[in-house]
Coordinates of C-alpha atoms in Angstrom, one line a residue:
X2 CA -53.7 -37.2 25.2
X3 CA -55.9 -35.6 22.5
X4 CA -56.6 -31.9 22.9
X5 CA -60.2 -31.1 24.1
X6 CA -62.9 -30.1 21.5
X7 CA -63.1 -26.3 21.1
X8 CA -66.1 -24.9 22.7
X9 CA -68.1 -21.5 22.3
X10 CA -66.0 -18.3 22.6
X11 CA -65.0 -17.4 26.0
X12 CA -64.0 -14.0 27.3
X13 CA -60.4 -13.7 28.7
X14 CA -60.8 -11.9 31.9
X15 CA -63.8 -9.7 31.9
X16 CA -63.6 -6.1 33.2
X17 CA -60.2 -5.1 34.6
X18 CA -59.8 -3.4 38.1
X19 CA -59.6 0.1 38.2
X20 CA -56.1 1.7 39.0
X21 CA -57.1 2.6 42.6
X22 CA -58.1 -1.2 43.1
X23 CA -55.1 -3.0 42.0
X24 CA -52.9 -3.6 39.0
X25 CA -52.3 -6.1 36.3
X26 CA -49.7 -6.7 33.5
X27 CA -50.8 -8.1 30.3
X28 CA -48.8 -10.7 28.3
X29 CA -49.2 -13.4 25.7
X30 CA -49.7 -16.6 27.5
X31 CA -49.9 -20.3 26.2
X32 CA -52.6 -22.4 27.6
X33 CA -51.3 -25.3 29.3
X34 CA -54.4 -27.5 28.3
X35 CA -54.7 -26.8 24.6
X36 CA -51.6 -24.7 23.6
X37 CA -53.5 -21.9 22.4
X38 CA -51.6 -18.5 22.9
X39 CA -53.8 -15.5 24.2
X40 CA -53.3 -12.1 25.9
X41 CA -53.8 -12.4 29.5
X42 CA -53.7 -10.3 32.6
X43 CA -51.8 -11.2 35.6
X44 CA -53.7 -9.8 38.5
X45 CA -51.9 -8.4 41.5
X46 CA -54.0 -8.0 44.6
X47 CA -53.8 -4.8 46.9
X48 CA -55.0 -4.5 50.4
X49 CA -58.7 -3.8 51.1
X50 CA -59.7 -1.0 52.9
X51 CA -63.0 -2.4 54.4
X52 CA -63.7 -5.2 56.7
X53 CA -64.1 -8.5 55.3
X54 CA -67.3 -10.4 55.5
X55 CA -67.7 -13.2 58.0
X56 CA -67.1 -15.8 55.1
X57 CA -63.8 -13.5 54.5
X58 CA -64.8 -12.1 51.3
X59 CA -62.5 -9.1 51.4
X60 CA -63.7 -5.5 51.4
X61 CA -63.3 -2.8 48.9
X62 CA -61.4 -2.0 46.8
X63 CA -60.3 -5.6 46.5
X64 CA -63.9 -6.7 46.7
X65 CA -64.8 -5.2 43.3
X66 CA -62.0 -6.9 41.3
X67 CA -63.2 -10.6 41.2
X68 CA -63.3 -10.5 37.4
X69 CA -59.6 -10.0 37.2
X70 CA -58.7 -13.2 39.7
X71 CA -58.8 -15.7 37.0
X72 CA -57.6 -16.3 33.5
X73 CA -59.5 -18.2 31.0
X74 CA -58.4 -19.6 27.6
X75 CA -60.4 -18.3 24.8
X76 CA -60.1 -21.6 22.9
X77 CA -60.8 -24.6 25.4
X78 CA -62.1 -22.6 28.3
X79 CA -59.6 -23.7 30.9
X80 CA -59.7 -21.3 33.9
X81 CA -57.3 -21.1 36.4
X82 CA -55.2 -18.0 38.3
X83 CA -52.4 -18.6 35.5
X84 CA -53.6 -20.9 32.7
X85 CA -49.9 -21.5 31.8
X86 CA -49.8 -24.2 34.3
X87 CA -52.1 -27.0 34.8
X88 CA -52.3 -30.4 36.8
X89 CA -52.2 -33.3 34.5
X90 CA -55.7 -34.2 35.3
X91 CA -57.0 -30.9 34.3
X92 CA -56.5 -31.6 30.6
X93 CA -58.8 -34.5 30.7
X94 CA -61.3 -32.5 32.8
X95 CA -61.4 -29.4 30.4
X96 CA -62.3 -32.0 27.7
X97 CA -65.4 -33.3 29.3
X98 CA -69.1 -32.8 28.7
X99 CA -69.8 -31.5 32.2
X100 CA -67.2 -28.9 31.8
X101 CA -68.2 -27.7 28.2
X102 CA -71.7 -27.5 29.5
X103 CA -70.8 -25.5 32.4
X104 CA -69.0 -22.7 30.7
X105 CA -71.7 -22.6 27.9
X106 CA -74.6 -22.3 30.8
X107 CA -76.4 -18.9 30.0
X108 CA -78.6 -19.1 33.0
X109 CA -75.7 -18.5 35.2
X110 CA -73.8 -15.3 35.6
X111 CA -70.8 -15.2 33.3
X112 CA -68.4 -14.5 36.1
X113 CA -69.8 -17.2 38.2
X114 CA -69.3 -19.7 35.5
X115 CA -65.7 -18.7 35.4
X116 CA -65.3 -19.5 39.1
X117 CA -67.4 -22.8 38.8
X118 CA -65.1 -24.0 35.9
X119 CA -62.0 -23.3 38.1
X120 CA -64.1 -25.2 41.0
X121 CA -64.7 -28.0 38.5
X122 CA -61.2 -28.6 37.7
X123 CA -59.7 -28.3 41.0
X124 CA -62.4 -31.0 42.1
X125 CA -61.1 -33.4 39.4
X126 CA -57.6 -33.0 40.7
X127 CA -58.8 -33.8 44.2
X128 CA -58.2 -30.3 45.7
X129 CA -61.7 -30.3 47.4
X130 CA -61.0 -27.5 49.8
X131 CA -59.7 -25.3 47.1
X132 CA -62.8 -26.3 45.1
X133 CA -65.0 -25.2 47.9
X134 CA -63.3 -21.9 48.0
X135 CA -63.9 -21.2 44.1
X136 CA -67.5 -22.5 44.6
X137 CA -68.1 -19.8 47.2
X138 CA -66.4 -17.3 45.2
X139 CA -69.0 -18.2 42.4
X140 CA -71.7 -17.6 45.1
X141 CA -70.1 -14.2 45.6
X142 CA -70.3 -13.2 42.0
X143 CA -74.3 -14.3 42.2
X144 CA -74.5 -12.1 45.1
X145 CA -73.3 -9.3 42.9
X146 CA -75.6 -10.3 39.9
X147 CA -78.6 -10.4 42.4
X148 CA -79.2 -14.0 41.8
X149 CA -80.2 -15.1 45.6
X150 CA -81.2 -18.8 44.7
X151 CA -78.1 -19.5 42.9
X152 CA -75.9 -17.9 45.5
X153 CA -77.7 -20.2 48.2
X154 CA -77.2 -23.4 46.1
X155 CA -73.4 -22.7 45.5
X156 CA -73.0 -22.1 49.2
X157 CA -74.4 -25.4 49.8
X158 CA -72.1 -27.1 47.2
X159 CA -69.0 -25.2 48.8
X160 CA -70.1 -26.8 52.2
X161 CA -70.4 -30.2 50.7
X162 CA -66.7 -29.8 49.1
X163 CA -65.4 -28.6 52.5
X164 CA -67.0 -31.6 54.4
X165 CA -65.8 -34.2 51.6
X166 CA -62.2 -33.1 52.1
X167 CA -59.6 -33.5 54.9
X168 CA -60.5 -32.6 58.4
X169 CA -61.6 -28.8 58.5
X170 CA -59.6 -26.3 60.5
X171 CA -61.2 -23.7 62.7
X172 CA -61.2 -21.0 59.9
X173 CA -62.9 -23.3 57.4
X174 CA -65.5 -24.5 60.0
X175 CA -66.4 -20.9 60.7
X176 CA -66.9 -20.2 57.0
X177 CA -68.9 -23.4 56.8
X178 CA -71.3 -22.0 59.3
X179 CA -71.7 -18.8 57.5
X180 CA -72.3 -20.6 54.2
X181 CA -74.9 -22.7 55.9
X182 CA -76.6 -19.7 57.6
X183 CA -76.5 -17.7 54.3
X184 CA -78.1 -20.7 52.3
X185 CA -80.7 -20.7 55.0
X186 CA -79.8 -24.2 56.3
X187 CA -80.2 -22.8 60.0
X188 CA -80.5 -26.1 61.6
X189 CA -77.2 -27.5 60.3
X190 CA -75.5 -23.9 60.8
X191 CA -76.8 -23.9 64.4
X192 CA -75.3 -27.3 65.1
X193 CA -72.1 -26.7 63.7
X194 CA -71.8 -23.3 65.3
X195 CA -72.6 -25.0 68.8
X196 CA -70.0 -27.6 68.1
X197 CA -67.3 -25.1 67.3
X198 CA -68.3 -23.0 70.3
X199 CA -68.1 -26.0 72.7
X200 CA -64.3 -26.5 71.6
X201 CA -63.4 -23.3 73.5
X202 CA -61.7 -21.5 70.6
X203 CA -59.6 -18.3 70.7
X204 CA -61.4 -15.1 71.5
X205 CA -61.7 -14.0 68.0
X206 CA -63.2 -17.1 66.9
X207 CA -65.6 -17.1 69.8
X208 CA -66.7 -13.7 68.9
X209 CA -67.4 -14.5 65.3
X210 CA -69.3 -17.7 66.5
X211 CA -71.4 -15.8 69.0
X212 CA -72.5 -13.4 66.4
X213 CA -73.2 -16.3 64.0
X214 CA -75.3 -18.2 66.7
X215 CA -77.4 -14.8 67.2
X216 CA -77.9 -14.5 63.4
X217 CA -79.0 -18.0 63.2
X218 CA -81.5 -17.6 65.9
X219 CA -83.1 -14.6 64.1
X220 CA -83.1 -16.7 60.9
X221 CA -81.0 -13.8 59.5
X222 CA -79.4 -15.1 56.1
X223 CA -77.7 -11.7 55.3
X224 CA -74.5 -10.3 54.6
X225 CA -72.4 -9.4 58.0
X226 CA -68.8 -8.4 58.2
X227 CA -66.1 -9.6 60.6
X228 CA -66.1 -6.2 62.2
X229 CA -69.5 -6.6 63.5
X230 CA -68.2 -9.4 65.6
X231 CA -65.4 -7.5 67.3
X232 CA -65.8 -5.9 70.4
X233 CA -64.9 -1.9 70.8
X234 CA -62.7 -0.1 70.1
X235 CA -63.4 0.2 66.3
X236 CA -61.0 -1.8 64.2
X237 CA -59.9 -1.3 60.7
X238 CA -58.5 -4.0 58.3
X239 CA -54.8 -4.4 58.2
X240 CA -53.0 -4.2 54.7
X241 CA -52.2 -8.0 54.6
X242 CA -55.7 -9.2 54.0
X243 CA -55.6 -10.3 50.4
X244 CA -56.6 -13.9 50.4
X245 CA -57.7 -15.1 47.1
X246 CA -58.3 -18.9 47.4
X247 CA -54.6 -19.0 48.7
X248 CA -53.9 -20.4 51.9
X249 CA -50.8 -18.9 53.9
X250 CA -50.8 -21.5 56.7
X251 CA -51.8 -19.1 59.4
X252 CA -54.2 -19.9 62.1
X253 CA -57.6 -18.1 62.3
X254 CA -56.5 -15.9 65.3
X255 CA -53.0 -15.1 63.5
X256 CA -55.3 -14.1 60.3
X257 CA -57.6 -11.9 62.2
X258 CA -54.8 -10.3 64.1
X259 CA -53.3 -9.4 60.7
X260 CA -56.5 -8.3 59.2
X261 CA -57.4 -5.9 62.1
X262 CA -55.3 -3.8 64.5
X263 CA -56.4 -1.0 67.0
X264 CA -56.6 2.6 65.8

């Protein structure tokens, strides 16, 4: 298969996390798509100290390290946590016109473009839920760049990808509700939340959904944290909350149990 046509210059990793927020090791990496060797950093996540948002965006200091979560080839633009590996379908996807246009679109925040490019190749390989995760992360980057219209649009795209994939588990459904609410699709958010609440979910899920329903009724599209949905006593994040588009197979209740513990 032919190598993709080189596109415009692309930065490698953007700003690196501060020493308090995580670590990284730099090394020469050969791109699995085009074969170009470049200097890349491999990010090592550390536990957040703050509570995650309702959509599970982690708290600080991990929250502020998004620029280091993905590597990007400076030649072909391929994006992944580790560009030394690629699904066979990725090679063709990176060479398409839509991908080239995506990484060159200056109307989108640079970090959002990186996550959207990753979402694109994931979608082309059929990993729709992972593509939804990356698209949601593009919305987080748009939030930080103060681009609310783009953030709302990408949350809507993330929901579409989640729903187009395999049946959703409880965690994903909660995140769909939050994405719908934050994209101001209150009717769909309310109906989805009501359906989940009627399924008699575990206590932690019920608490989050009850909060979502109150926010939906108020037509509140703002950011809220998981801690807001938990009853007293105050709770703090557990050290193992470091999900960056990687699923560990645990259920929602187990994840919350590991995220929070009583003081």
